[in-house]
XYZ file of N, CA and C in Angstrom:
807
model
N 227.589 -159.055 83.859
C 227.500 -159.782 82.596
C 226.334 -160.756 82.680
N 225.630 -160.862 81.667
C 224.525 -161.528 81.621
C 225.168 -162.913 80.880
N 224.657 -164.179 81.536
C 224.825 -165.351 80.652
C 224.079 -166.141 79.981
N 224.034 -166.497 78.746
C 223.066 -167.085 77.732
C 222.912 -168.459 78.514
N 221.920 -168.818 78.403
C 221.052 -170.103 79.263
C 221.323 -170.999 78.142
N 222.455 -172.185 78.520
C 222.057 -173.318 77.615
C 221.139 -174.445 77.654
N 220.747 -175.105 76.846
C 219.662 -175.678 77.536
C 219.144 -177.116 75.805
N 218.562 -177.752 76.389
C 218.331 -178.416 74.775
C 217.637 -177.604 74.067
N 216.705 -176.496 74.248
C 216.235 -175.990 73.469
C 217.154 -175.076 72.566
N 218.006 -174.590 73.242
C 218.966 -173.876 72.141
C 219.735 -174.380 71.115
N 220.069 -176.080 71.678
C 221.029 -176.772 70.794
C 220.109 -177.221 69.640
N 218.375 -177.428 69.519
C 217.750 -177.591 68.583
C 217.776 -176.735 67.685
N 217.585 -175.284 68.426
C 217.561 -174.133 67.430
C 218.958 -173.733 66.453
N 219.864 -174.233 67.184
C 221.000 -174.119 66.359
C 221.355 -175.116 65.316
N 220.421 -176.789 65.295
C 220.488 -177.841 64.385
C 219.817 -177.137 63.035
N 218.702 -176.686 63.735
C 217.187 -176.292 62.814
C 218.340 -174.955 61.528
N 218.698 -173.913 62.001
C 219.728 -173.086 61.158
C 220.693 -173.600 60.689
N 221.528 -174.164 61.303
C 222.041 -175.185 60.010
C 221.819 -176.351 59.192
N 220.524 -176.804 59.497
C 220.084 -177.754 58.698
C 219.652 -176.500 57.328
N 219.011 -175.759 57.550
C 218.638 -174.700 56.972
C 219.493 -174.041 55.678
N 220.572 -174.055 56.683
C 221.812 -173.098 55.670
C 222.424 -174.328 54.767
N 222.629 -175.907 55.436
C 222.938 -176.949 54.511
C 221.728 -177.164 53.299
N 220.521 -176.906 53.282
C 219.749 -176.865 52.597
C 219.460 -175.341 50.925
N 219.655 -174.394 51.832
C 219.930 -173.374 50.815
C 221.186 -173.876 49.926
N 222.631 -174.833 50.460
C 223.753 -174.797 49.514
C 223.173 -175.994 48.754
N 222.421 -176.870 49.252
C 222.143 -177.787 48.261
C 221.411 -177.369 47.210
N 220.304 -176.199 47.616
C 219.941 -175.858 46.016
C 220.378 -175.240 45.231
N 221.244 -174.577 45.245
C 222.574 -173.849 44.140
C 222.061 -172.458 44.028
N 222.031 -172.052 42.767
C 221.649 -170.457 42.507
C 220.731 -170.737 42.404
N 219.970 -169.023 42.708
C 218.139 -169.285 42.031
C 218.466 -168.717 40.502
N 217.084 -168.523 40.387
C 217.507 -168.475 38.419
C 217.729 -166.983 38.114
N 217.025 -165.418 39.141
C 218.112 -164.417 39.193
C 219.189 -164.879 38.523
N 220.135 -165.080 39.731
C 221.272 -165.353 39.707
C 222.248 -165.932 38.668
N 221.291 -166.814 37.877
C 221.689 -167.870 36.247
C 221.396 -167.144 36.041
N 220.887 -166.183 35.553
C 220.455 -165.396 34.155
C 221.284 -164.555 34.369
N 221.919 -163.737 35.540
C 222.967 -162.189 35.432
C 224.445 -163.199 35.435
N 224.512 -164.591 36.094
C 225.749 -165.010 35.313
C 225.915 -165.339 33.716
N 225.067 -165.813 33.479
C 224.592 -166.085 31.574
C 224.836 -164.624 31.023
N 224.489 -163.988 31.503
C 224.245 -162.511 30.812
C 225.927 -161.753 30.613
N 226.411 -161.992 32.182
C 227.877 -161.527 31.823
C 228.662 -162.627 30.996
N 228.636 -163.500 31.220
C 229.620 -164.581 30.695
C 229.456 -164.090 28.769
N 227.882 -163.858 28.204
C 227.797 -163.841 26.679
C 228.248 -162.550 26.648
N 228.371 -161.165 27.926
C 229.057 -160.019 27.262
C 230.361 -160.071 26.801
N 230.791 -161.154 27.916
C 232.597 -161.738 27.856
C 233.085 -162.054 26.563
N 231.839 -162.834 26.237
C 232.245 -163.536 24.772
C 231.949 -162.594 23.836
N 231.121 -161.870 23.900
C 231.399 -161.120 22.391
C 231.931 -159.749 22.445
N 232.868 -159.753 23.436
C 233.847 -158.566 23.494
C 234.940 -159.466 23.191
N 234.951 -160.588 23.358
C 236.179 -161.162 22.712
C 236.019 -161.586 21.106
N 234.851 -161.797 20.979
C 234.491 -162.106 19.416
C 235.000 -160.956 18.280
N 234.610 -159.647 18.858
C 234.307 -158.344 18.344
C 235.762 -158.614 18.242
N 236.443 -158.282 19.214
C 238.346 -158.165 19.276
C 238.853 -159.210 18.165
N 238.674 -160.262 18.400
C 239.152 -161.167 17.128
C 238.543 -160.485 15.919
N 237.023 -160.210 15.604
C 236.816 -159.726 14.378
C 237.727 -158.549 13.642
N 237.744 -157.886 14.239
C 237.982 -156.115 14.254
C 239.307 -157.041 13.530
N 240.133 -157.194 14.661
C 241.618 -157.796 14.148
C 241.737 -158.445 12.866
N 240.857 -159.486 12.441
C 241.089 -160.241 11.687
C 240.541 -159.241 10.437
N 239.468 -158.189 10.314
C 239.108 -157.246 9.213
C 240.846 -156.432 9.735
N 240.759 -155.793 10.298
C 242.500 -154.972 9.960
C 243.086 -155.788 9.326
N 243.505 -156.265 9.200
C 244.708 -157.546 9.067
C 244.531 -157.566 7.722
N 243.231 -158.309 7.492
C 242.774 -158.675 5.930
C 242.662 -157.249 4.706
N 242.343 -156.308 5.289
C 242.587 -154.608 5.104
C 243.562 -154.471 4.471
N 244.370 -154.471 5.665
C 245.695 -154.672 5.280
C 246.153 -154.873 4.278
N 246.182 -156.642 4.235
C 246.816 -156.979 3.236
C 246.311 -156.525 1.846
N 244.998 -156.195 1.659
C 244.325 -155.847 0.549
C 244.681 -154.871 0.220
N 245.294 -153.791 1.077
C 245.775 -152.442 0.421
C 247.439 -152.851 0.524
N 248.225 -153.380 0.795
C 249.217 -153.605 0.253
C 249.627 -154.126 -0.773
N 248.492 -155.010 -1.498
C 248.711 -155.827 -2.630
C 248.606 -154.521 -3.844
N 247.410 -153.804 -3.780
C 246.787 -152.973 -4.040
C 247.771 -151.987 -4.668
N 248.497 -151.863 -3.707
C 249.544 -150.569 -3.520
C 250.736 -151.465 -4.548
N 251.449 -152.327 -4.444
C 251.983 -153.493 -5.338
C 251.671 -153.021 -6.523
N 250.307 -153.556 -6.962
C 249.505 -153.264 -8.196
C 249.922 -151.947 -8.801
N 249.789 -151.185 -7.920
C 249.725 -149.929 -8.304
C 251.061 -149.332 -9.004
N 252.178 -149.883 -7.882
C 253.481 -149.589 -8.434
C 253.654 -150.026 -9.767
N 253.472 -151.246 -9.852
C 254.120 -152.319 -11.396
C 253.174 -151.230 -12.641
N 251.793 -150.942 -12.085
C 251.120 -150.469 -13.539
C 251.985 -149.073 -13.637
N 252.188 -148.447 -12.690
C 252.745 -147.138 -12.850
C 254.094 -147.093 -13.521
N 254.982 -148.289 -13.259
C 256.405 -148.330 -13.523
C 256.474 -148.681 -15.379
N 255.306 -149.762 -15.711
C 255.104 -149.827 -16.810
C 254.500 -148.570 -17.609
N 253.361 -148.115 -17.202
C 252.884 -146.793 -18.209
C 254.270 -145.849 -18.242
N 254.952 -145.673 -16.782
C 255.873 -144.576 -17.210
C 256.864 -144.904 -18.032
N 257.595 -146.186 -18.116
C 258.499 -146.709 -19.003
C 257.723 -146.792 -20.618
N 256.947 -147.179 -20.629
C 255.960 -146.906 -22.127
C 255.763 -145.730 -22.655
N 255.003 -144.912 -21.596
C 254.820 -143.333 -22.309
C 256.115 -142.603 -22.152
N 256.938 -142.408 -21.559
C 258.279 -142.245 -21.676
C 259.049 -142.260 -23.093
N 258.778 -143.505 -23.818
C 259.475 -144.157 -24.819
C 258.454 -143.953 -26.063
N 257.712 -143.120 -26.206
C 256.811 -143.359 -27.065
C 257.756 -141.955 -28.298
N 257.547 -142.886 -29.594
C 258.013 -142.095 -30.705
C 257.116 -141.419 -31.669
N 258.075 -140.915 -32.347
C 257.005 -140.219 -33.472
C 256.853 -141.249 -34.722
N 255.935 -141.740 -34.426
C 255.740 -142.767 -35.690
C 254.241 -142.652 -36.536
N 254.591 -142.615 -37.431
C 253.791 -141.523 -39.117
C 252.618 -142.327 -38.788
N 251.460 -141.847 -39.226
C 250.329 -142.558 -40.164
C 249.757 -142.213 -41.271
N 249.719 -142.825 -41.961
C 249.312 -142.088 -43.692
C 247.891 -142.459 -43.567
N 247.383 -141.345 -44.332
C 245.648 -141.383 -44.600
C 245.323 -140.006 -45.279
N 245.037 -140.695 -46.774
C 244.792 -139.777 -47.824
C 246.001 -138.974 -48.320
N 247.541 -139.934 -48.487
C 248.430 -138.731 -48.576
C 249.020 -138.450 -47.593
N 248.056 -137.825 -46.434
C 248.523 -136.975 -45.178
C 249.030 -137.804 -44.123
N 250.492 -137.141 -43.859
C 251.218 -137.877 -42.314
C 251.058 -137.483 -41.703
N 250.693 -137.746 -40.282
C 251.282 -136.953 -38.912
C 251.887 -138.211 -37.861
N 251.821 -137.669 -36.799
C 252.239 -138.591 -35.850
C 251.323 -139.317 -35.139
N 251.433 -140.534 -34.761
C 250.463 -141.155 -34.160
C 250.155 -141.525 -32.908
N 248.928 -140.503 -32.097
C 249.113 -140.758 -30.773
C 247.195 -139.763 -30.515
N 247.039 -140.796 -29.648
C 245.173 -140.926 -29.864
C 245.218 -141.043 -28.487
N 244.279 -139.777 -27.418
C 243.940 -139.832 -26.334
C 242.593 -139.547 -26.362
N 242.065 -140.397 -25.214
C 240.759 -140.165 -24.838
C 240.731 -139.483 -23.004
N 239.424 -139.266 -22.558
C 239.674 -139.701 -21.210
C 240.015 -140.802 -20.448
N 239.274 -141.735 -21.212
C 239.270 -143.654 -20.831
C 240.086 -144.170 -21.857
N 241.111 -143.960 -22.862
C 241.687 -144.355 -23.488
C 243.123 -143.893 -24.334
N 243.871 -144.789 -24.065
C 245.183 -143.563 -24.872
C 246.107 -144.957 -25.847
N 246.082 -144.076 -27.147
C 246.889 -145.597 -28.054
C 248.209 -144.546 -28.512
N 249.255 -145.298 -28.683
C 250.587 -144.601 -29.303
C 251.647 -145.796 -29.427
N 252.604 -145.250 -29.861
C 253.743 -146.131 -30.710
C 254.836 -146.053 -29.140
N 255.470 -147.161 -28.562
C 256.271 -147.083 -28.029
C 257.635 -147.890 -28.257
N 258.751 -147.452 -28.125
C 259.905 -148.299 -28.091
C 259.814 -149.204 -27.201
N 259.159 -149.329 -25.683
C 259.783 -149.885 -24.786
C 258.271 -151.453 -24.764
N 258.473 -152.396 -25.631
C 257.035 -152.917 -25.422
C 257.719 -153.613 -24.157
N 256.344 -154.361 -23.621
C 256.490 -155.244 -22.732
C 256.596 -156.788 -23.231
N 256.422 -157.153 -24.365
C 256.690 -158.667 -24.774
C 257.468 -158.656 -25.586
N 257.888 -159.881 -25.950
C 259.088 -159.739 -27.142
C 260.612 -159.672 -26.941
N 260.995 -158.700 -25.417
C 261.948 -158.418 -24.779
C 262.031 -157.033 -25.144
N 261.051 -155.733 -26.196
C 261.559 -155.120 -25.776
C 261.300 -154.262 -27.115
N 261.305 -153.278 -28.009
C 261.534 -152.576 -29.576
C 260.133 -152.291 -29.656
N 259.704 -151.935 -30.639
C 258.247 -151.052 -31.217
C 257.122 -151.839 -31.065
N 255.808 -151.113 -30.433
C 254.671 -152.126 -30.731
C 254.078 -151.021 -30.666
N 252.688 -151.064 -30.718
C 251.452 -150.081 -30.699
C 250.567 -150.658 -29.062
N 250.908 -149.675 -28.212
C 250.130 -149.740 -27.022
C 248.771 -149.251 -26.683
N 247.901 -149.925 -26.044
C 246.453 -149.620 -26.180
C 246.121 -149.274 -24.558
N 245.856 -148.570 -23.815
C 245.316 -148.109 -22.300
C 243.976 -147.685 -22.453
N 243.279 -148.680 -21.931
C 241.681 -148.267 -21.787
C 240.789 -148.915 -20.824
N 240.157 -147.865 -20.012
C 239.550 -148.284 -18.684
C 238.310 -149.133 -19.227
N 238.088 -150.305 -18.781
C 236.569 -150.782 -19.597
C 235.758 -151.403 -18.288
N 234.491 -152.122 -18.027
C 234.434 -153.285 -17.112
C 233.618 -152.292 -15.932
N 233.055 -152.757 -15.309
C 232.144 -152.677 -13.967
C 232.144 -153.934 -12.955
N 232.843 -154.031 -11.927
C 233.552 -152.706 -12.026
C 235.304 -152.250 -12.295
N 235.379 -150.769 -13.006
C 236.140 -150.698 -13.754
C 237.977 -151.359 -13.451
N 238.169 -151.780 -15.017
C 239.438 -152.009 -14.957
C 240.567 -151.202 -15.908
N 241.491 -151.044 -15.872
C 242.774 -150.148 -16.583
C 243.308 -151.650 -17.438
N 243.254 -151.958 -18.823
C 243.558 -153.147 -19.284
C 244.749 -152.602 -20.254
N 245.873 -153.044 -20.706
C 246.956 -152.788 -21.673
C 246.554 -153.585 -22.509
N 247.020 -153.460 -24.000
C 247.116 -154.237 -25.130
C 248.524 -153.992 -25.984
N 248.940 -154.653 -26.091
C 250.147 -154.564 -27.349
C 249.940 -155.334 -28.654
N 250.411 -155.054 -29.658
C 250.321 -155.497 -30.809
C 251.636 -154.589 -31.929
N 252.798 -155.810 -31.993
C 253.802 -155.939 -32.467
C 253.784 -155.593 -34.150
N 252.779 -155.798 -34.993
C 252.413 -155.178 -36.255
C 252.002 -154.220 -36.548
N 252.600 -152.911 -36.670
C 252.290 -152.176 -37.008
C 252.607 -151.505 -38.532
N 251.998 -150.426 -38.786
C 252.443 -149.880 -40.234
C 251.454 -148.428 -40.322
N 252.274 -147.390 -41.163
C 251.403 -146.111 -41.231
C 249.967 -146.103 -41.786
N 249.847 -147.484 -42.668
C 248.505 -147.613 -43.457
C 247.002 -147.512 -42.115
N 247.649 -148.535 -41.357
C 246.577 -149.286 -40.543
C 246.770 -148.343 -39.377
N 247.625 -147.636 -39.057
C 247.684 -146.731 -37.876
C 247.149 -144.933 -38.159
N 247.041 -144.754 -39.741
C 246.185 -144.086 -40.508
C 244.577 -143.920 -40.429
N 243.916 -145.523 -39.913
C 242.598 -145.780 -39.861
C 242.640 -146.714 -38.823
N 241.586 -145.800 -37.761
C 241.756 -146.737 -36.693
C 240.633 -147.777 -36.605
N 239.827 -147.796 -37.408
C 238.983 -148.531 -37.327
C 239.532 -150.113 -37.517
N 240.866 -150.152 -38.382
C 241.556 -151.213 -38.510
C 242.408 -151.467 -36.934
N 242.690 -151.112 -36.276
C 243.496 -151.036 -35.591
C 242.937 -152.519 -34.471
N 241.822 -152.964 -34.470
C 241.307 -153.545 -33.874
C 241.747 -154.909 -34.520
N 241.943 -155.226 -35.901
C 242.109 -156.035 -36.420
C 243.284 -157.074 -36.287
N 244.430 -155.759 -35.676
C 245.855 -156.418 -35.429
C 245.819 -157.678 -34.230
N 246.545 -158.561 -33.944
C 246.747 -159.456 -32.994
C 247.453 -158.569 -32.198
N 247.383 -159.003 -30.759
C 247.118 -158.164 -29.537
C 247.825 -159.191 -28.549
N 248.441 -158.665 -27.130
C 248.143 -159.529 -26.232
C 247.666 -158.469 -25.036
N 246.484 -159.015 -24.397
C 246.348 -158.247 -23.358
C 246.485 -158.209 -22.072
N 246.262 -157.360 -21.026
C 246.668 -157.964 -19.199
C 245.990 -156.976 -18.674
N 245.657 -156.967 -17.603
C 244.593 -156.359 -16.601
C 246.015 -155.534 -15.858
N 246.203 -154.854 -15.706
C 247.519 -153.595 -15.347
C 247.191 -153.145 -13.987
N 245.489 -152.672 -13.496
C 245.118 -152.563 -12.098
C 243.627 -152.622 -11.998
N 243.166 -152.477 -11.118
C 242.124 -152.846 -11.087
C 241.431 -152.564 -9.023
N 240.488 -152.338 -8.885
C 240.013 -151.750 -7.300
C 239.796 -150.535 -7.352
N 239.594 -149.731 -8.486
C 239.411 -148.138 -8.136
C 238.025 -147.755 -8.752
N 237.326 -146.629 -8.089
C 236.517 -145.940 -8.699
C 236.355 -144.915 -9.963
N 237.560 -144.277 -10.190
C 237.819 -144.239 -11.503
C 239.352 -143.623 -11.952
N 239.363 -143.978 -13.531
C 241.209 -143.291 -13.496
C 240.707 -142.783 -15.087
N 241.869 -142.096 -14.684
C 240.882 -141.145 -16.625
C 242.499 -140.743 -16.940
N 243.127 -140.214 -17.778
C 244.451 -139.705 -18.309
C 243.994 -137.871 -19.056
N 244.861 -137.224 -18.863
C 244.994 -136.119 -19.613
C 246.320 -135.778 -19.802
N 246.189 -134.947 -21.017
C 247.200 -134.786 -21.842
C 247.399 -132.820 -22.212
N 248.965 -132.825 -21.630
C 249.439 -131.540 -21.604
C 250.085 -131.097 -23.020
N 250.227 -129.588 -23.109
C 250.764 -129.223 -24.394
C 251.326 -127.791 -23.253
N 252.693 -127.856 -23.815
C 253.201 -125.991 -23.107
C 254.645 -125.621 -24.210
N 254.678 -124.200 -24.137
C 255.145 -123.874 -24.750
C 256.368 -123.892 -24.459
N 257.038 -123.575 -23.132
C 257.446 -123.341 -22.145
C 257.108 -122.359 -21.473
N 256.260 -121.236 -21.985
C 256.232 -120.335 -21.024
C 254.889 -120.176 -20.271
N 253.874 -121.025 -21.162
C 252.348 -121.301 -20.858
C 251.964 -122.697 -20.803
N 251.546 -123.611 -20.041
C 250.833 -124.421 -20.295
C 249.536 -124.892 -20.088
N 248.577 -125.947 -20.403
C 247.402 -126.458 -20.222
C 247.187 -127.690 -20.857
N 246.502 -128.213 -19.932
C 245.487 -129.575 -19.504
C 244.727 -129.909 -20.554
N 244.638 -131.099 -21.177
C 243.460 -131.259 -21.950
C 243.098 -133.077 -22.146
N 241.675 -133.106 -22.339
C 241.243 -134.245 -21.821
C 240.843 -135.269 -23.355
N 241.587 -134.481 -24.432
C 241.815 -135.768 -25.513
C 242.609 -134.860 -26.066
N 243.603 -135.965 -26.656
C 244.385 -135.497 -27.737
C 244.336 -136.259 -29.244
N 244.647 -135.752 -30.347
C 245.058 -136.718 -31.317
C 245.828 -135.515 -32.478
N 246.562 -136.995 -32.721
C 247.817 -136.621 -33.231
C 247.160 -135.476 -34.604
N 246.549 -136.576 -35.434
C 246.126 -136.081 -36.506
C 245.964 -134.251 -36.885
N 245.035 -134.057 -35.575
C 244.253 -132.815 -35.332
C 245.499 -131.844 -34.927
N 246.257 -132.065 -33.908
C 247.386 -131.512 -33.181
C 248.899 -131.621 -33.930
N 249.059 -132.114 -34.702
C 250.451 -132.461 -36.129
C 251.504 -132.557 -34.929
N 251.346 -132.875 -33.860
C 252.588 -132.968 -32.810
C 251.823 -133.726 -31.283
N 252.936 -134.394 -30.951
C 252.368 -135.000 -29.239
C 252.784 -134.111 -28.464
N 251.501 -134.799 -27.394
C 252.007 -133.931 -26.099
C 253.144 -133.665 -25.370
N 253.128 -133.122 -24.441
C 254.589 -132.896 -23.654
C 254.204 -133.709 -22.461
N 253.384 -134.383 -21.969
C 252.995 -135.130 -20.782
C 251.906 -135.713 -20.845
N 251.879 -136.839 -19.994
C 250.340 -137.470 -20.096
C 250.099 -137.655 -18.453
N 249.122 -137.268 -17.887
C 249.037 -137.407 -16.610
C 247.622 -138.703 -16.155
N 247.992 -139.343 -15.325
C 247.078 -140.548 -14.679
C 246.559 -140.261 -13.551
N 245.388 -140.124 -13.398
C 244.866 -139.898 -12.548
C 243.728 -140.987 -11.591
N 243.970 -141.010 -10.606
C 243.158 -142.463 -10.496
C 242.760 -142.004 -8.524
N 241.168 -142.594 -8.825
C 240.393 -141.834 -7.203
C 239.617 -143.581 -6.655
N 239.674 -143.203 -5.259
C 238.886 -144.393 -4.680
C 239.723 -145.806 -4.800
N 240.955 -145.646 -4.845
C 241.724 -146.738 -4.904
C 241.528 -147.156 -3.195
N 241.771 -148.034 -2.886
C 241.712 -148.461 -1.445
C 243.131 -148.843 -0.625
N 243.787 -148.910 -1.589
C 245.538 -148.897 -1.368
C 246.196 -147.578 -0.899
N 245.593 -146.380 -1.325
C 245.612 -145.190 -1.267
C 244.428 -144.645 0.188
N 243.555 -145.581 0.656
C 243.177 -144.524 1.254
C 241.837 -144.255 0.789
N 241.504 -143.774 -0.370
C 240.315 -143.416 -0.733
C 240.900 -142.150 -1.683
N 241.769 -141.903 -1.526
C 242.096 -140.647 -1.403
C 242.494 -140.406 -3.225
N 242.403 -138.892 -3.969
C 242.881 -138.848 -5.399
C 244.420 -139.150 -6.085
N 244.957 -139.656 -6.590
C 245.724 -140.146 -6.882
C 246.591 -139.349 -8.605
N 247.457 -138.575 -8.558
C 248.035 -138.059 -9.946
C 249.236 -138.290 -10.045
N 249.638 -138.492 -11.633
C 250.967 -138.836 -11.448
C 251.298 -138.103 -12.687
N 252.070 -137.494 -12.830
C 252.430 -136.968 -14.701
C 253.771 -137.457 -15.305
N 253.675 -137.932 -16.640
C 254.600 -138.745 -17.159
C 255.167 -137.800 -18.374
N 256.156 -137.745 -18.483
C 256.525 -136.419 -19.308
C 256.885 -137.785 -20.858
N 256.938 -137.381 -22.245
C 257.098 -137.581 -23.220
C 258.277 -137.352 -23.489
N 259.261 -138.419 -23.663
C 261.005 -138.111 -24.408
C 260.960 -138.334 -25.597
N 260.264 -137.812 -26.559
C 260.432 -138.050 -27.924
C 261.505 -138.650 -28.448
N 261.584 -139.411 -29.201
C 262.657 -140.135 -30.006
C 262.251 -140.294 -31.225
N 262.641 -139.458 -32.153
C 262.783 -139.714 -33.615
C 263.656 -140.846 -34.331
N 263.135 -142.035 -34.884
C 263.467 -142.583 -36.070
C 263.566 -142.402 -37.490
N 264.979 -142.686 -37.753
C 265.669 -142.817 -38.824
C 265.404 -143.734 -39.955
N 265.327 -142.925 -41.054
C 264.450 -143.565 -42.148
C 265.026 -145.138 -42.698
N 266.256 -145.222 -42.358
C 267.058 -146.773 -42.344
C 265.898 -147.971 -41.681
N 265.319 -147.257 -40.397
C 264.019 -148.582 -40.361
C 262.907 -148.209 -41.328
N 262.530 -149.387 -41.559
C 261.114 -149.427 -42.504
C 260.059 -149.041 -41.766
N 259.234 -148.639 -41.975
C 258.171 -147.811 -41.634
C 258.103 -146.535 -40.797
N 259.108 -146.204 -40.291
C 259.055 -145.580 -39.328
C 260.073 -143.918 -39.477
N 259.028 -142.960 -38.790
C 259.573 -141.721 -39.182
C 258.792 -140.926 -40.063
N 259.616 -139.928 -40.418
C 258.739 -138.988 -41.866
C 259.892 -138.968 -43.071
N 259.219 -138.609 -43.990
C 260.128 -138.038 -45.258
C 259.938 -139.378 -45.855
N 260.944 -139.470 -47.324
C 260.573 -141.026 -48.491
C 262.005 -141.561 -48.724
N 262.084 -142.651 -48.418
C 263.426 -143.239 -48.920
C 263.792 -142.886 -50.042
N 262.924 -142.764 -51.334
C 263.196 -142.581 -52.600
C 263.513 -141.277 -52.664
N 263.331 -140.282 -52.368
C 263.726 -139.131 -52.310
C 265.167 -138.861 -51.640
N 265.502 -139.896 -50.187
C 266.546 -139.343 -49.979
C 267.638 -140.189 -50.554
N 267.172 -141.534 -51.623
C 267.939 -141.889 -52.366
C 268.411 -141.162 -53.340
N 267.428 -140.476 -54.126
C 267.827 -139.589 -55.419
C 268.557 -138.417 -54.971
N 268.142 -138.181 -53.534
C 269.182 -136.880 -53.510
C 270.980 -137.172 -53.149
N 271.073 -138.414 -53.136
C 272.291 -139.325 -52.686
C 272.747 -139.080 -53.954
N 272.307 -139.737 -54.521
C 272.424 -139.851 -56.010
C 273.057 -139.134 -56.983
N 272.014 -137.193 -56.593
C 272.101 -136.522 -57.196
C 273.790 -135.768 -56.930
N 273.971 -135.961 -55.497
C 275.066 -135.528 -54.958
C 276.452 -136.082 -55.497
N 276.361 -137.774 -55.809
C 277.695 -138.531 -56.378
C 277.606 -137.901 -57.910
N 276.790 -137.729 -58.333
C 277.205 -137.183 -60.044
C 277.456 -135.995 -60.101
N 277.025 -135.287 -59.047
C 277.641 -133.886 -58.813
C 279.525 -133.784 -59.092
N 279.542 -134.684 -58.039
C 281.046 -134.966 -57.518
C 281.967 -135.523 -58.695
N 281.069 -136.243 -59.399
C 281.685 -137.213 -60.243
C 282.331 -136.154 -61.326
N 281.276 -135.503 -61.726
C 281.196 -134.585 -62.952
C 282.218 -133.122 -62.705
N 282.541 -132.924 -61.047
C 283.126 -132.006 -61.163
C 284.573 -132.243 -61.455
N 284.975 -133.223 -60.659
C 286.274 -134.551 -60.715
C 286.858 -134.806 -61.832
N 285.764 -134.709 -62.864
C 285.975 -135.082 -64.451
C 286.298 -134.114 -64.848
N 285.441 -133.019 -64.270
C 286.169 -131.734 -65.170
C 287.857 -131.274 -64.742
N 287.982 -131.412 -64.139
C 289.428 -130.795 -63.560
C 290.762 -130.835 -64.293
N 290.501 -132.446 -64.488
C 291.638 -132.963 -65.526
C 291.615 -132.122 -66.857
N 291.072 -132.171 -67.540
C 290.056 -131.642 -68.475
C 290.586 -130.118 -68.666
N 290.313 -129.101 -67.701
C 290.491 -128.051 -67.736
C 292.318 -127.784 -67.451
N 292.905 -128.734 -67.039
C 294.155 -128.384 -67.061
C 294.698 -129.220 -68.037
N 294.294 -129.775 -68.802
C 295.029 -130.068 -69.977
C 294.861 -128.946 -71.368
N 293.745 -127.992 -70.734
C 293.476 -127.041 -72.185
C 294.203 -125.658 -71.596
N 294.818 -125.854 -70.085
C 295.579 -125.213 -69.474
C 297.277 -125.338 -70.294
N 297.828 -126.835 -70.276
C 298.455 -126.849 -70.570
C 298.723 -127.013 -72.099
């Protein structure tokens, strides 16, 4: 075995290296070293930034298509309770009746039992997409009559109340079915006038909703006709005066035959 020679010269050389190595800790990192810690520490942070973002867009998403979807229900529950309830109610123009019920693609007006103000009985309902970007807006207006529902140019004139029904989509348009039962088809306006009868369905169609997805959206609302009885004023077909006189004509019928009876059995007896 060989032995290391101690000696003062070695104990210097061993001051000199650790004076050395106490000197490297006093100067800390070199700037390498700061810059690849700086560098990870800001990847740290914006992988945590990103994570909070992301989260906080889901979230807010979220809630935006749930409200959305909300929206969606109430307008749907209302059009179907409206077009559901919609009657045959006359419009005169020139003489001529028919029933009153006016579709567009972007617009559909008709007579319903079920209004939404008031608590409830006849108004004239208005559905029309207007606005950029677009909205589905309702109107009601509680005055109606065959004169003014005859000419629609008046129709604008009536007092109204209106409400924004939905709103977030790229577009919603309505069409309107006619079937026989054994054939049917689609069509993208109706009016009463032209057609002397309503449809059998009105279908809603609505795309780019964000509640949905993106995705196309149809719903079809079938028509329960309900005919009114000429006992309300305005409403229905045929003339009071007519089915007065035929009332009429019927009691003197009766009267006159009643009269005769006696009559004939006294020339009996």
């Amino acid at each position: 075995m060989h032995s290391v020679a101690k000696g003062p010269g070695t104990a210097i050389r061993i001051s000199a290296a650790r004076r050395r190595l106490k000197a490297r800790r006093a100067r800390g990192l070199t700037l390498l070293e700061m810059v690849l810690s700086l560098t990870i520490v800001a990847l740290i942070v914006a992988l945590v930034s990103s994570g909070f973002t992301l989260a906080g867009t889901a979230i807010g998403g979220g809630e935006r298509a749930a409200e959305q979807n909300q929206r969606l229900r109430l307008a749907t529950d209302i059009m179907m309770r409206q077009i559901k309830s919609t009657v045959v109610y006359r419009a005169e123009e020139d003489d001529f009746e028919y029933p009153f019920f006016q579709g567009t693609r972007y617009d559909l007006a008709f007579v319903t039992s079920a209004a939404q103000s008031g608590g409830g009985g006849l108004a004239l309902v208005t559905y029309r997409v207007q606005g950029t970007p677009p909205q589905l807006v309702m109107a009601e207006a509680a005055a109606v009559n065959p004169g003014i529902l005859g000419h629609p140019e008046r129709l604008a004139e009536l007092p109204s109340q209106e409400a924004v029904l939905l709103s977030g989509f790229s577009d919603l348009h309505f069409e309107y079915l006619v079937s026989d039962g054994i054939e049917s088809e689609w069509f993208e306006a109706w009016d009463g006038k032209e057609e002397e009868e309503l449809p059998t369905a009105v279908r809603v169609v609505i795309d780019g909703l964000a509640g949905l997805g993106g995705s196309l959206w149809t719903h079809q609302i079938p028509i329960m006709v309900a005919a009114f009885s000429e006992t309300q004023p305005e409403v229905g077909f045929g003339d009071d005066d007519d089915d007065d006189d035929d009332d009429g004509g019927d009691d003197d019928d009766d009267e006159g035959s009643s009269g005769g009876t006696p009559s004939g059995d006294d020339d009996d007896s």
